[in-house]
mmCIF file of C-alpha atoms in Angstrom:
data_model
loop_
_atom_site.group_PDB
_atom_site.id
_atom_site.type_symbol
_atom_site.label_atom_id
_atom_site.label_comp_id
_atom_site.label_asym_id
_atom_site.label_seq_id
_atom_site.Cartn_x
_atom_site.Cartn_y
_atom_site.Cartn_z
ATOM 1 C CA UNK A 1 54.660 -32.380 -36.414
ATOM 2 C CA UNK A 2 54.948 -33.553 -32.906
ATOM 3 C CA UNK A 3 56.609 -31.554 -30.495
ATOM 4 C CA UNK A 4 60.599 -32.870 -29.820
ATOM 5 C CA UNK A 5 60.784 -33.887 -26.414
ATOM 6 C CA UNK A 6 63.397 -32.079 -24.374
ATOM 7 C CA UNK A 7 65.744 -32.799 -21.035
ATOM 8 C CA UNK A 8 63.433 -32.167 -18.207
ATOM 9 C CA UNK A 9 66.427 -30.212 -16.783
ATOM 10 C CA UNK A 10 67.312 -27.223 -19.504
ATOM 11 C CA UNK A 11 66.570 -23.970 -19.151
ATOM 12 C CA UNK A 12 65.542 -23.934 -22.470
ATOM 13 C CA UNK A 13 62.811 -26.357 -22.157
ATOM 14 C CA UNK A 14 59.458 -24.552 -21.013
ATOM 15 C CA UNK A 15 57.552 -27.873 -21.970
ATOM 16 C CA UNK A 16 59.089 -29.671 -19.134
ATOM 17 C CA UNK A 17 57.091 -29.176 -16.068
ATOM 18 C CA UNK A 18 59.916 -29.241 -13.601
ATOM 19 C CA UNK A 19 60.934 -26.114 -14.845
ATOM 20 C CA UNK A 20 57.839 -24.368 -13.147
ATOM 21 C CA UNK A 21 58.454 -26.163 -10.036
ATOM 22 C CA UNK A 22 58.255 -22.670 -7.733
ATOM 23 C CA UNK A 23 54.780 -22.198 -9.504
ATOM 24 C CA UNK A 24 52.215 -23.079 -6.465
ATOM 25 C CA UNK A 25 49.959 -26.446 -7.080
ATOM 26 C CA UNK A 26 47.120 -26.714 -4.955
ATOM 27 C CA UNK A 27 45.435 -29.621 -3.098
ATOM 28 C CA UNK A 28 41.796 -30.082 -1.563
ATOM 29 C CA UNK A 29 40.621 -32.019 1.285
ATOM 30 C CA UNK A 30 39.494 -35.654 0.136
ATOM 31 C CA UNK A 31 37.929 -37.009 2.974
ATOM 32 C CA UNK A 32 33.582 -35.720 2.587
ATOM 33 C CA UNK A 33 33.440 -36.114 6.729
ATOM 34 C CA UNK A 34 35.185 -32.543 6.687
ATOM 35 C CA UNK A 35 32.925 -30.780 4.770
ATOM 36 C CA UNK A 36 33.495 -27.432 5.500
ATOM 37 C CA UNK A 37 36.928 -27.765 4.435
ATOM 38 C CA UNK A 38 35.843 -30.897 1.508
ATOM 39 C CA UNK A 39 37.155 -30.192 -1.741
ATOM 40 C CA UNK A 40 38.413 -26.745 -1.373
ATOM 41 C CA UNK A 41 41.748 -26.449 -3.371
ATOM 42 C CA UNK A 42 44.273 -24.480 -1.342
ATOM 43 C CA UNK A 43 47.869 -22.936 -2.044
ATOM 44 C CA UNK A 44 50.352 -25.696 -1.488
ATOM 45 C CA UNK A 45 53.053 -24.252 1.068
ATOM 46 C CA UNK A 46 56.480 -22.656 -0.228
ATOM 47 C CA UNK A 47 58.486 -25.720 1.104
ATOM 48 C CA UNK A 48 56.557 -28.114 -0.990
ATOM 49 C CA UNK A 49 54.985 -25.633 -4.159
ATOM 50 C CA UNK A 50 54.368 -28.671 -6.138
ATOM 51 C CA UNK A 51 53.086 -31.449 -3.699
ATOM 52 C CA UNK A 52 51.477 -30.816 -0.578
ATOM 53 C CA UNK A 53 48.745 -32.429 1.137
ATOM 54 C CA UNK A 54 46.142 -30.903 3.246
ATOM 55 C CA UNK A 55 44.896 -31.587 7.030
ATOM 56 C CA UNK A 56 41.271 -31.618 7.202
ATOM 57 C CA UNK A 57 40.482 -31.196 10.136
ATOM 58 C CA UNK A 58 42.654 -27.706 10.215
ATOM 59 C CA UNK A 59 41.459 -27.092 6.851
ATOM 60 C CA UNK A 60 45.520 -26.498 6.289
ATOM 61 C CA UNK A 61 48.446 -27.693 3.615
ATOM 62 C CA UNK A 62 51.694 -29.329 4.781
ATOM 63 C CA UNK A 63 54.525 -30.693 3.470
ATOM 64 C CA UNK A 64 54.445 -34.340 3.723
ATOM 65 C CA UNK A 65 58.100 -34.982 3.600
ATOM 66 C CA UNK A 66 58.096 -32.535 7.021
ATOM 67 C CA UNK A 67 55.988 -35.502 9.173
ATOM 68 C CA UNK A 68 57.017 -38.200 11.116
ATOM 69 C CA UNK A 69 57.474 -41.539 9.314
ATOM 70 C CA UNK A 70 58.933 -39.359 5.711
ATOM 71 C CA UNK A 71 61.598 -40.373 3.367
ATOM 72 C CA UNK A 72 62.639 -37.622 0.797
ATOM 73 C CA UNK A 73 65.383 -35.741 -1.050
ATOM 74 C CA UNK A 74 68.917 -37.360 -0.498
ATOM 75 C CA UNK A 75 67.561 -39.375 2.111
ATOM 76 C CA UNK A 76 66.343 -37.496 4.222
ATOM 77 C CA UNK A 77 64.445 -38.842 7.377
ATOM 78 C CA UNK A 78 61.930 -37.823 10.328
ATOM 79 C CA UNK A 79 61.984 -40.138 12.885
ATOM 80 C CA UNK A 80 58.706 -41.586 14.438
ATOM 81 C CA UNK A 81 60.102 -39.097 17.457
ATOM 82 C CA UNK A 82 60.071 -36.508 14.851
ATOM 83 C CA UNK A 83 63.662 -35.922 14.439
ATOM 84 C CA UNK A 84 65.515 -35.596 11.098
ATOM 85 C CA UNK A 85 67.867 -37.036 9.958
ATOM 86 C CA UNK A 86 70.041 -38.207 7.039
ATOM 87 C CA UNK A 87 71.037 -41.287 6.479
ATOM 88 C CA UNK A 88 73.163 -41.776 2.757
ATOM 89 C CA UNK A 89 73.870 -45.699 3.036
ATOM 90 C CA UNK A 90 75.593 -46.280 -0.568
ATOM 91 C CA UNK A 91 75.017 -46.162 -4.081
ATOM 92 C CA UNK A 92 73.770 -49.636 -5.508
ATOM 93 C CA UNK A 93 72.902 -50.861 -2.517
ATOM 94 C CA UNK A 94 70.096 -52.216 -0.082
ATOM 95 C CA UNK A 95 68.916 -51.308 3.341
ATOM 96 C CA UNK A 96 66.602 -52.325 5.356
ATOM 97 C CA UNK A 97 63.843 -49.346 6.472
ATOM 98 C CA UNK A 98 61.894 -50.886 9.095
ATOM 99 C CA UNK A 99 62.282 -54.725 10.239
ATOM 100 C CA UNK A 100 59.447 -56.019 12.670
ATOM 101 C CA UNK A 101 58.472 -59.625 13.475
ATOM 102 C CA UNK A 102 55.674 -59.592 10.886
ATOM 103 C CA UNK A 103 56.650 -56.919 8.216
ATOM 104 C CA UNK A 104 60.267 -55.808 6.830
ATOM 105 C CA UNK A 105 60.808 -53.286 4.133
ATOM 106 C CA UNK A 106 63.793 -53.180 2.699
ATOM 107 C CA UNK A 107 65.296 -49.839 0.024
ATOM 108 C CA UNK A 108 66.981 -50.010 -2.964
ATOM 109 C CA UNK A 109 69.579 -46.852 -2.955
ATOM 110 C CA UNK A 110 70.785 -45.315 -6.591
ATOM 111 C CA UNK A 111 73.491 -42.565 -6.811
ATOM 112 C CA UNK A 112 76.036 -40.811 -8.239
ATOM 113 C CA UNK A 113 79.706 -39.237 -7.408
ATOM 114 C CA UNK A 114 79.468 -35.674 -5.628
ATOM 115 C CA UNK A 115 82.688 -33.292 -5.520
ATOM 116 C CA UNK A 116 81.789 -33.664 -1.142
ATOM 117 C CA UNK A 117 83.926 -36.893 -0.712
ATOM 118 C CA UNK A 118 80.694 -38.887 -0.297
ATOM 119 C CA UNK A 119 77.870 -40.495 -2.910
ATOM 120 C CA UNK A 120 74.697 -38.654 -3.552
ATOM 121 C CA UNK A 121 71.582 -41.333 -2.630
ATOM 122 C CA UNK A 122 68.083 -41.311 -3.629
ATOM 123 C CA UNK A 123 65.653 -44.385 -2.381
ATOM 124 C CA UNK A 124 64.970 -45.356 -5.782
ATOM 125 C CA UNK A 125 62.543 -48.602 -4.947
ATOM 126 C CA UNK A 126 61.341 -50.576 -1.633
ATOM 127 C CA UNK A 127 60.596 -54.171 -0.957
ATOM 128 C CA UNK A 128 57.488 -54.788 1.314
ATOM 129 C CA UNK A 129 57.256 -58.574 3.177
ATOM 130 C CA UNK A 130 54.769 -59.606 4.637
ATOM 131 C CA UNK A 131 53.818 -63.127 5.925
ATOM 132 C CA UNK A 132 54.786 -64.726 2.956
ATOM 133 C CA UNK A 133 54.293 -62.146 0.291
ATOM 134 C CA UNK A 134 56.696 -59.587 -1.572
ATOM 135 C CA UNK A 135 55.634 -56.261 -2.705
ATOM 136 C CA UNK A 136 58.224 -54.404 -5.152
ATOM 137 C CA UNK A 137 57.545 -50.602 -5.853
ATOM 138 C CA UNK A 138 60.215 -48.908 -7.770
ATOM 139 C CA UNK A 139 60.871 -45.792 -9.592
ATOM 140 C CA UNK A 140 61.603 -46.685 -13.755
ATOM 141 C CA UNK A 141 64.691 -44.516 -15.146
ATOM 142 C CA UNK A 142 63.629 -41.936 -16.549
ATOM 143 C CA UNK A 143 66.033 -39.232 -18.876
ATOM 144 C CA UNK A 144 62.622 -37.350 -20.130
ATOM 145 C CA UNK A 145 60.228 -36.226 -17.132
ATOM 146 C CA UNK A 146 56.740 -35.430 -18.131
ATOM 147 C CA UNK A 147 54.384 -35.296 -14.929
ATOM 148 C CA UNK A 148 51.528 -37.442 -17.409
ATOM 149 C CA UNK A 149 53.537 -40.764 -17.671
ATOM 150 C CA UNK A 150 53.494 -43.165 -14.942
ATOM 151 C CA UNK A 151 56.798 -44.154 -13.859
ATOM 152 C CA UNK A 152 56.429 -46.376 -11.455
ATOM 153 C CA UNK A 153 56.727 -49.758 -11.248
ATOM 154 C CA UNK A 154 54.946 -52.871 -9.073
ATOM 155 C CA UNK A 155 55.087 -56.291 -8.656
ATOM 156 C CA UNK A 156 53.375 -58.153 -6.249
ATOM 157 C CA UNK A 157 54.930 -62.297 -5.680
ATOM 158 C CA UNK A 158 55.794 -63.569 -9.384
ATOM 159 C CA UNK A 159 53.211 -61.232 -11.277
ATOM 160 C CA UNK A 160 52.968 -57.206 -11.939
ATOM 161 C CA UNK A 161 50.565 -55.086 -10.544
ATOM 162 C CA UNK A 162 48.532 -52.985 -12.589
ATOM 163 C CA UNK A 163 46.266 -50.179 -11.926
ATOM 164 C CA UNK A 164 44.039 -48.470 -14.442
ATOM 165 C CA UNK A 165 44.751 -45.041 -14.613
ATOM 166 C CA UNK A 166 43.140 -42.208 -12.885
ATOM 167 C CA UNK A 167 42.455 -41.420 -9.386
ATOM 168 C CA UNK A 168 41.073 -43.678 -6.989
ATOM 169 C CA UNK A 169 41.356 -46.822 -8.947
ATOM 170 C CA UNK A 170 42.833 -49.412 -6.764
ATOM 171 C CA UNK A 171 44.329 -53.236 -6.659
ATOM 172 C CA UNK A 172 44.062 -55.667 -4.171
ATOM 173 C CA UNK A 173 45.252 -59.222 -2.856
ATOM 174 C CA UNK A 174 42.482 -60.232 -0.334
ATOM 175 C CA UNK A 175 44.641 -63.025 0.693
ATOM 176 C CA UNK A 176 47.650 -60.950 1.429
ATOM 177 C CA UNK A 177 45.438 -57.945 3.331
ATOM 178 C CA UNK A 178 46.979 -55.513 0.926
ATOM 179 C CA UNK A 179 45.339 -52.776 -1.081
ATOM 180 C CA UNK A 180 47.523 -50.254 -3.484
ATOM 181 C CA UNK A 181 44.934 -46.907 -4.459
ATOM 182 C CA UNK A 182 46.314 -44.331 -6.702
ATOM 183 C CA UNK A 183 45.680 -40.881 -4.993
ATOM 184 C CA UNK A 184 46.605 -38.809 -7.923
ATOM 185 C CA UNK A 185 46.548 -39.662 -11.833
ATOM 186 C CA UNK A 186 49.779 -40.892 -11.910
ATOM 187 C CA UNK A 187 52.848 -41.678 -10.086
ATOM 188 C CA UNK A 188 51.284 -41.751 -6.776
ATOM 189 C CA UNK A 189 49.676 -44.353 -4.429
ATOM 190 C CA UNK A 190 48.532 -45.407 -0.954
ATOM 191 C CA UNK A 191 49.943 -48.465 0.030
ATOM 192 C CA UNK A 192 47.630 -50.278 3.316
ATOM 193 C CA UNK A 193 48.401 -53.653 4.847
ATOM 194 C CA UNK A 194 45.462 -53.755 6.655
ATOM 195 C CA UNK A 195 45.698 -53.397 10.309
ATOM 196 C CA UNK A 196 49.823 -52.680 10.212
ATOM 197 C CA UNK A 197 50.385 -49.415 8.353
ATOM 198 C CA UNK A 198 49.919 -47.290 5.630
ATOM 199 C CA UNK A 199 52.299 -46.265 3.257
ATOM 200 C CA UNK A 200 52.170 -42.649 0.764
ATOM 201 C CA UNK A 201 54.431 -43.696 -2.237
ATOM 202 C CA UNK A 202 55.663 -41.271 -4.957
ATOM 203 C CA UNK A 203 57.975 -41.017 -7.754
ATOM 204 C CA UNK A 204 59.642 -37.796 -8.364
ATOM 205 C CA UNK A 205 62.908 -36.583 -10.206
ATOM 206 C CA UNK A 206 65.156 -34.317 -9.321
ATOM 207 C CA UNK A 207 64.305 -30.911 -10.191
ATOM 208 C CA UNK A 208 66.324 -28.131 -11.616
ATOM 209 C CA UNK A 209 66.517 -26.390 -8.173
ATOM 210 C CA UNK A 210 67.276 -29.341 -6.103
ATOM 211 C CA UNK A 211 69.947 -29.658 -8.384
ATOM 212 C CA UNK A 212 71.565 -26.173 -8.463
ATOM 213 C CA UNK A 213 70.885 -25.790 -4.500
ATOM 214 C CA UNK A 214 72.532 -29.359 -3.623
ATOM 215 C CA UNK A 215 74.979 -29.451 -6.560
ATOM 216 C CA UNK A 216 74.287 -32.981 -8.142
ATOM 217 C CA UNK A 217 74.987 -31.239 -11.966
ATOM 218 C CA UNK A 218 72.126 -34.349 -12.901
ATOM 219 C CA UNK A 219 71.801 -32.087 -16.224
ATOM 220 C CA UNK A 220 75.394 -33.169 -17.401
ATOM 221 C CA UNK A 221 74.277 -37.031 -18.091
ATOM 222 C CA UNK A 222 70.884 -36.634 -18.870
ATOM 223 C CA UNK A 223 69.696 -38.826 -16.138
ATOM 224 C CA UNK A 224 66.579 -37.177 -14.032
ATOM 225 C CA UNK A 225 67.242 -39.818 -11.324
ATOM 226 C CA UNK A 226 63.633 -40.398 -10.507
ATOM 227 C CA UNK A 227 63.332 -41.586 -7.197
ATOM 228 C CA UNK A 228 61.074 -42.443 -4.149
ATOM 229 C CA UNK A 229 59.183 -40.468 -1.923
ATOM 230 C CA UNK A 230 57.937 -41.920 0.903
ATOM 231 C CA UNK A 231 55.185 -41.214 4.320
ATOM 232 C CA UNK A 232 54.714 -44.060 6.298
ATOM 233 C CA UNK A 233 51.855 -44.206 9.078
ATOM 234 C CA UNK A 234 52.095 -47.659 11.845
ATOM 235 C CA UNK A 235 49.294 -48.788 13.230
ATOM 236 C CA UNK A 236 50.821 -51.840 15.180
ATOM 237 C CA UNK A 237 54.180 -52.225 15.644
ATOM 238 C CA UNK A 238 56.465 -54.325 18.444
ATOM 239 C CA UNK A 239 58.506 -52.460 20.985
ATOM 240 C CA UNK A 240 61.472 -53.825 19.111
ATOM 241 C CA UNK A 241 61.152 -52.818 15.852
ATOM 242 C CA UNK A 242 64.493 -51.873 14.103
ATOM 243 C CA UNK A 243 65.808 -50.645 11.061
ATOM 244 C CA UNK A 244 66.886 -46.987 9.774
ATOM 245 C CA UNK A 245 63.749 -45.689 10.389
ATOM 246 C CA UNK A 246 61.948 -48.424 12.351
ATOM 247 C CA UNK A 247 64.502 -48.088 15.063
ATOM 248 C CA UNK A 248 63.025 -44.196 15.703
ATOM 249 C CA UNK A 249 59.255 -46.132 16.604
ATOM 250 C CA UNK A 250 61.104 -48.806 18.934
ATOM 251 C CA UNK A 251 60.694 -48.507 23.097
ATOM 252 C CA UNK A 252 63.050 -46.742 24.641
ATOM 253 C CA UNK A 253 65.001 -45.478 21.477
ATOM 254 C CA UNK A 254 66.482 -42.305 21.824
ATOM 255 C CA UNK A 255 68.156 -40.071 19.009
ATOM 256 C CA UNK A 256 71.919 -40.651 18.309
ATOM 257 C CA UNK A 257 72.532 -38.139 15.475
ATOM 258 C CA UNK A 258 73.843 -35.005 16.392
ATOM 259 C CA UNK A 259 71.014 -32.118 17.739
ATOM 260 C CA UNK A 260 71.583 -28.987 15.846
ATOM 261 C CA UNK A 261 73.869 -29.644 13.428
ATOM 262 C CA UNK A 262 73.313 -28.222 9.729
ATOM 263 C CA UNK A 263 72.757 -32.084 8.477
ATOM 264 C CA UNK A 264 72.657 -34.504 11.397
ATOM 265 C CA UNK A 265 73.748 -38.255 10.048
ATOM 266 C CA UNK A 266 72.557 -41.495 11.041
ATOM 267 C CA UNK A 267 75.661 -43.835 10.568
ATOM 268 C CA UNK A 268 75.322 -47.460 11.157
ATOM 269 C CA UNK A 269 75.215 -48.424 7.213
ATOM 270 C CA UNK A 270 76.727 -51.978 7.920
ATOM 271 C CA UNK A 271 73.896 -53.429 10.249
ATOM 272 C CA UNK A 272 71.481 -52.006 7.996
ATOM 273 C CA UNK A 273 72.685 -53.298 4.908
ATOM 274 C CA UNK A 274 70.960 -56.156 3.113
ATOM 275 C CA UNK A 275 72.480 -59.102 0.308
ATOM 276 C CA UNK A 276 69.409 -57.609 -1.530
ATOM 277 C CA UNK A 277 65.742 -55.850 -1.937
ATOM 278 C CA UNK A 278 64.165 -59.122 -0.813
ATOM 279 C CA UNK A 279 66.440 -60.499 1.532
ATOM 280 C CA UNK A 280 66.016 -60.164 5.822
ATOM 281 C CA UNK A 281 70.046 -60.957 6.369
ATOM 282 C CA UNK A 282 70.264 -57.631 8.140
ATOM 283 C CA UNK A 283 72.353 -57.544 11.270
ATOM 284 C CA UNK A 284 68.571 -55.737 12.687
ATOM 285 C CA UNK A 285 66.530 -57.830 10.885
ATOM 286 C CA UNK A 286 63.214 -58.773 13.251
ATOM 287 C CA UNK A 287 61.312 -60.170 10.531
ATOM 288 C CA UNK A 288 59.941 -63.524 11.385
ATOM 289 C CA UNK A 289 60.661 -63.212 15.459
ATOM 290 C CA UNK A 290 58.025 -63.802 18.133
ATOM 291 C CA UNK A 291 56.515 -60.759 18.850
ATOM 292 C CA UNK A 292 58.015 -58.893 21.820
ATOM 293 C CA UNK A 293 56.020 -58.320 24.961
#
């Protein structure tokens, strides 16, 4: 008989994988140019015991959600001047990330009702645009978590992107410039617009821990609110780009959130808010502009 599935969430439940979350993973080096440090797996750090990634050329782990250009947790940001951040925006709602004259990406926020006085917000998918293009990369709902099912979704213009499984495989649009690799089996990929940026994109739930810790009481509905993680790296921007994070890569910017506080905010919700995923009606929006000199 097949084994009942189970809420990824119950103590109860030792087939769910998030349960073992404080169990250390390990990751290697993929990149043969480092090959003293190629391929070795190494302990994943105690900040991030299930997904870490590894710097080759210090042969070391780190976090990814710690380095500039991250979006995790309940958003949680660090700045291209490598300040974090939070920025909560509102349930149901879209806001634009990063607005330049030739690329805007725009977030799709999902929540739910906290006893704080405020929503709880997870980036549950993002809208990439590019010349004339639209790439949609979202996180499915998901009330069973099992770390072998891909739960992620992608469309790229009018048709759906698809992958074949396993790591490494890759789809492209030659006349777009854009390549999406997985980097893991599932639920993980490498977004490039060549010559613009890179982006790390994975979908996660919220784990038992997070849970307790934060109070979000996810197991009462039986909702794991999968969500987005996200690591962007720039390679050409304008000294005016804008948007929640885009605004922390622009010339001149400096910080407005609050130094040393136990969870600096990043208000502004209103000029960052968009009439949805694909739309540049943001009060910030750059998208489409001449290119500032």
């Amino acid at each position: 008989m097949a084994p009942r599935k189970m809420k990824c969430l119950k103590l109860t439940t030792p087939s769910c994988p998030q349960i073992n979350a404080w169990i250390a993973s390990k990751a290697a080096c993929k990149d043969p140019y480092y090959g003293k440090c190629y391929g070795i797996p190494l302990a994943c750090p105690p900040g991030c015991p299930k997904l870490c990634e590894i710097e080759c050329k210090a042969c070391k782990p780190y976090c990814a959600c710690d380095k500039p250009g991250a979006i995790c947790q309940d958003p949680r940001f660090i700045g291209g001047d490598g300040v974090m951040f939070y920025f909560h925006g509102k349930k149901d709602k879209d806001f634009c990330l990063i607005s330049d004259p030739k690329i805007h990406i725009n977030a799709h926020f999902i929540g739910k009702k906290s006893k704080k006085g405020r929503d709880f917000t997870w980036v549950q998918a993002i809208a990439l645009l590019y010349k004339q293009h639209k790439l949609y990369i979202g996180a499915k709902n998901v009330t069973h978590w099992h770390d072998t099912n891909d739960n992620m979704l992608m469309h790229f213009d009018e048709g759906d992107v698809q992958i074949p499984f396993g790591e490494s495989q890759e789809w492209r649009s030659p006349k777009a410039g854009i390549i999406v690799k997985r980097t893991a089996m599932t639920n993980v990929v490498e977004v490039e617009v060549l010559e613009v940026m890179k982006m790390k994109v994975r979908v996660v739930p919220i784990t038992m821990e997070e849970s307790r810790v934060h109070g979000y009481d996810i197991s009462e509905d039986g909702n794991c609110y999968a969500h987005l993680e996200l690591g962007f790296k720039f390679e050409s921007l304008s000294g005016d780009v804008n948007g929640v994070l885009g605004q922390t890569y622009a010339s001149g910017y400096r910080s407005r959130v609050k130094m040393g506080a136990a969870m600096p905010i990043m208000g502004g919700a209103k000029k960052f808010q968009t009439s949805n995923i694909f739309s540049v009606d943001c009060v910030v929006s750059r998208f489409g502009l001449e290119m500032s000199i």
